[in-house]
Short mmCIF file of C-alpha atoms in Angstrom, two decimals:
data_model
loop_
_atom_site.label_atom_id
_atom_site.label_comp_id
_atom_site.label_asym_id
_atom_site.label_seq_id
_atom_site.Cartn_x
_atom_site.Cartn_y
_atom_site.Cartn_z
CA MET A 23 40.51 -5.27 -13.00
CA LYS A 24 38.73 -1.81 -13.01
CA LYS A 25 37.52 -2.24 -16.60
CA ILE A 26 35.79 -5.50 -15.20
CA LEU A 27 34.94 -4.16 -11.92
CA SER A 28 33.47 -0.94 -13.80
CA ILE A 29 31.90 -3.24 -16.60
CA LEU A 30 30.10 -5.13 -13.75
CA VAL A 31 28.92 -2.23 -11.66
CA LEU A 32 27.40 -0.68 -15.18
CA SER A 33 25.68 -3.87 -15.88
CA LEU A 34 23.87 -4.42 -12.21
CA LEU A 35 23.11 -0.59 -12.48
CA PHE A 36 21.41 -1.39 -16.15
CA PHE A 37 19.51 -4.71 -14.84
CA CYS A 38 18.45 -3.12 -11.84
CA ASN A 39 16.83 -0.26 -13.70
CA VAL A 40 15.43 -2.34 -16.36
CA ASN A 41 13.57 -4.30 -13.84
CA ALA A 42 12.12 -0.90 -11.78
CA GLU A 43 11.11 0.16 -15.76
CA GLU A 44 9.23 -3.11 -16.09
CA ARG A 45 7.72 -3.01 -12.60
CA LYS A 46 6.62 0.16 -13.74
CA SER A 47 5.01 -0.17 -17.08
CA GLU A 48 3.14 -3.53 -15.42
CA LEU A 49 1.76 -0.90 -12.63
CA ASN A 50 0.87 1.14 -15.16
CA LYS A 51 -1.04 -1.10 -17.63
CA LEU A 52 -2.51 -3.10 -14.36
CA PHE A 53 -4.12 0.12 -12.79
CA THR A 54 -5.13 0.86 -16.79
CA GLN A 55 -6.98 -2.41 -16.60
CA LEU A 56 -8.47 -1.47 -12.96
CA LYS A 57 -10.04 1.54 -13.87
CA ASN A 58 -12.08 -0.42 -16.82
CA THR A 59 -13.10 -3.34 -15.37
CA LYS A 60 -16.96 -3.15 -14.36
CA ASN A 61 -16.94 -6.35 -13.17
CA LEU A 62 -15.86 -6.81 -9.55
CA SER A 63 -14.47 -10.28 -9.54
CA SER A 64 -12.37 -9.33 -12.65
CA ALA A 65 -11.49 -5.98 -10.81
CA GLN A 66 -10.03 -8.08 -8.14
CA ILE A 67 -7.95 -10.71 -9.91
CA VAL A 68 -6.14 -7.61 -11.37
CA GLU A 69 -6.16 -5.77 -7.75
CA ASN A 70 -4.59 -9.29 -6.87
CA LYS A 71 -1.98 -9.04 -9.79
CA ILE A 72 -1.04 -5.22 -8.02
CA TRP A 73 -0.69 -6.47 -4.17
CA GLU A 74 1.81 -9.11 -5.70
CA ILE A 75 4.11 -6.64 -7.60
CA TRP A 76 3.75 -4.12 -4.24
CA GLU A 77 4.77 -6.53 -1.98
CA SER A 78 7.79 -7.75 -3.95
CA HIS A 79 10.40 -5.26 -3.18
CA PRO A 80 11.39 -3.22 -6.39
CA SER A 81 14.91 -4.18 -6.28
CA SER A 82 15.71 -7.73 -7.44
CA ASN A 83 18.91 -8.17 -5.89
CA ARG A 84 20.01 -10.03 -2.44
CA LYS A 85 18.78 -7.02 -0.44
CA GLY A 86 15.37 -6.67 -2.04
CA PHE A 87 14.23 -10.60 -1.27
CA ARG A 88 15.46 -10.03 2.49
CA LEU A 89 12.91 -7.09 2.13
CA THR A 90 10.45 -8.90 0.70
CA GLU A 91 10.76 -12.00 3.57
CA LEU A 92 10.64 -9.13 5.90
CA LEU A 93 7.37 -7.74 5.03
CA ASP A 94 5.84 -11.66 4.88
CA GLN A 95 6.95 -12.28 8.25
CA GLY A 96 5.23 -8.49 9.36
CA SER A 97 2.60 -9.42 7.50
CA LEU A 98 2.18 -13.23 9.25
CA LEU A 99 2.77 -11.34 12.75
CA ILE A 100 -0.22 -8.87 11.68
CA ASN A 101 -2.36 -12.31 11.16
CA ARG A 102 -1.09 -13.11 14.76
CA ARG A 103 -2.01 -10.10 15.80
CA GLU A 104 1.68 -9.56 17.18
CA PHE A 105 1.43 -5.82 16.23
CA ASP A 106 4.01 -4.83 18.13
CA LYS A 107 7.06 -7.22 16.61
CA ALA A 108 5.17 -6.26 12.67
CA TYR A 109 6.34 -2.64 13.92
CA LYS A 110 9.46 -3.62 14.79
CA ILE A 111 9.80 -5.38 11.38
CA PHE A 112 7.90 -2.75 9.33
CA THR A 113 10.19 -0.24 10.98
CA GLN A 114 13.34 -2.18 10.09
CA ILE A 115 12.13 -2.01 6.46
CA ILE A 116 11.44 1.45 6.33
CA ALA A 117 15.43 2.16 7.50
CA ALA A 118 16.87 -0.54 5.06
CA ASP A 119 14.57 0.92 2.44
CA PRO A 120 12.36 4.78 2.92
CA ASN A 121 10.92 4.31 -0.78
CA TRP A 122 8.97 1.06 -0.14
CA SER A 123 5.50 2.57 -0.45
CA GLU A 124 4.41 -1.19 0.98
CA ALA A 125 6.78 -1.23 3.94
CA TRP A 126 5.01 2.65 4.89
CA ASN A 127 1.78 0.88 4.37
CA LYS A 128 2.22 -2.03 6.43
CA ARG A 129 3.17 -0.06 9.05
CA ALA A 130 0.29 2.54 8.83
CA LEU A 131 -2.31 -0.88 8.81
CA VAL A 132 -0.63 -2.02 11.72
CA LEU A 133 -0.78 1.55 14.06
CA TYR A 134 -4.05 1.43 12.63
CA LEU A 135 -4.85 -1.67 14.24
CA MET A 136 -3.01 -0.72 17.36
CA LYS A 137 -5.48 2.60 17.16
CA GLN A 138 -2.83 4.85 16.65
CA TYR A 139 -5.13 6.71 13.78
CA GLN A 140 -2.87 9.48 13.54
CA SER A 141 0.56 7.69 13.57
CA SER A 142 -1.36 5.60 11.11
CA LEU A 143 -2.79 8.46 8.75
CA ASP A 144 1.06 9.72 8.85
CA ASP A 145 2.79 6.68 7.29
CA ILE A 146 -0.52 6.37 4.88
CA LYS A 147 0.65 10.44 3.75
CA ILE A 148 4.25 8.70 2.90
CA THR A 149 2.61 5.71 1.01
CA LEU A 150 0.59 8.07 -1.17
CA ASN A 151 3.41 10.20 -1.88
CA LEU A 152 5.78 7.12 -2.91
CA GLU A 153 2.68 5.43 -4.48
CA PRO A 154 -0.18 8.24 -5.62
CA ARG A 155 -2.36 5.20 -6.56
CA HIS A 156 -2.08 2.89 -3.38
CA PHE A 157 -6.31 2.15 -3.07
CA GLY A 158 -5.10 -0.03 0.00
CA ALA A 159 -4.16 3.29 1.84
CA LEU A 160 -6.72 5.37 0.42
CA SER A 161 -9.36 2.68 2.11
CA GLY A 162 -7.30 2.88 4.93
CA ARG A 163 -6.78 6.36 5.25
CA ALA A 164 -10.75 6.82 4.96
CA LEU A 165 -10.95 3.92 8.28
CA ASN A 166 -8.65 5.93 10.64
CA TYR A 167 -10.92 8.91 10.06
CA ILE A 168 -14.23 6.59 10.56
CA GLU A 169 -12.51 6.17 14.12
CA LEU A 170 -11.40 10.17 14.61
CA ASN A 171 -15.18 10.47 13.64
CA GLN A 172 -14.26 12.78 10.30
CA TYR A 173 -16.63 11.20 8.23
CA GLU A 174 -16.36 13.64 5.29
CA LYS A 175 -12.74 13.05 4.96
CA ALA A 176 -13.76 9.52 5.00
CA ILE A 177 -15.96 9.85 2.20
CA LYS A 178 -12.98 11.79 0.14
CA SER A 179 -10.36 8.96 0.92
CA TYR A 180 -13.14 6.22 -0.65
CA LYS A 181 -14.16 8.60 -3.41
CA ASP A 182 -10.40 9.16 -4.45
CA ALA A 183 -9.97 5.61 -3.84
CA GLN A 184 -12.91 5.03 -6.63
CA LYS A 185 -11.33 7.05 -9.09
CA ILE A 186 -8.19 4.50 -8.99
CA TYR A 187 -10.07 1.27 -8.67
CA PRO A 188 -14.15 2.36 -9.57
CA VAL A 189 -16.12 -0.67 -8.40
CA ILE A 190 -13.80 -1.15 -4.80
CA ASP A 191 -16.09 -2.91 -2.61
CA GLY A 192 -15.72 -1.30 0.72
CA ALA A 193 -16.01 2.03 -0.86
CA LYS A 194 -19.25 1.42 -2.40
CA LYS A 195 -20.64 0.08 0.99
CA MET A 196 -19.44 2.24 2.94
CA ILE A 197 -20.09 5.87 1.26
CA PRO A 198 -23.72 4.97 1.72
CA GLN A 199 -23.45 4.33 5.24
CA LEU A 200 -20.94 7.46 5.94
CA GLU A 201 -23.48 9.62 4.42
CA GLU A 202 -26.61 8.58 6.13
CA LEU A 203 -24.52 9.13 9.25
CA ILE A 204 -23.64 12.19 8.63
CA LYS A 205 -27.21 12.92 7.85
CA ASP A 206 -28.33 11.98 11.25
CA GLN A 207 -25.70 13.89 12.81
CA ALA A 208 -26.93 16.78 11.70
CA VAL A 209 -30.68 16.49 12.55
#
């Protein structure tokens, strides 16, 4: 019985590791496509595939499915503008798995919407430590910096996002506006 249990545990660990490797490999492939895509509509198709992966918990076990469901619930609460409830759900997810970058990113979004810009930036920092290619978090960081009137930092964040996602629409539109704003302030 002990031998069967050991085999079962090793099998579960193997399959979880395979799933993690497949996820990492798929993300790497998608980020390469994203970087090389020159057309915005084609890039958005790749972007949506990346978001699908990010918004699904990396573990394919029961806990992973439950955390994915909670993330979906929190996102619905954001859409309903129930920010306090969404914040609590994302905090609950982070407590259950502090290594899931998307939980941190979603909570950063809620904090931004609640006008808690520094707290949002703190969560974005963790998001980017866990997933340095998170163009959504980089764009979110730029939005926080705009609210804090730190326009140079906002431009840098948008440019960092463009290194990963060259045709990202928000950066393309916002960088010239921010540069104009800085120029106007200098006069």
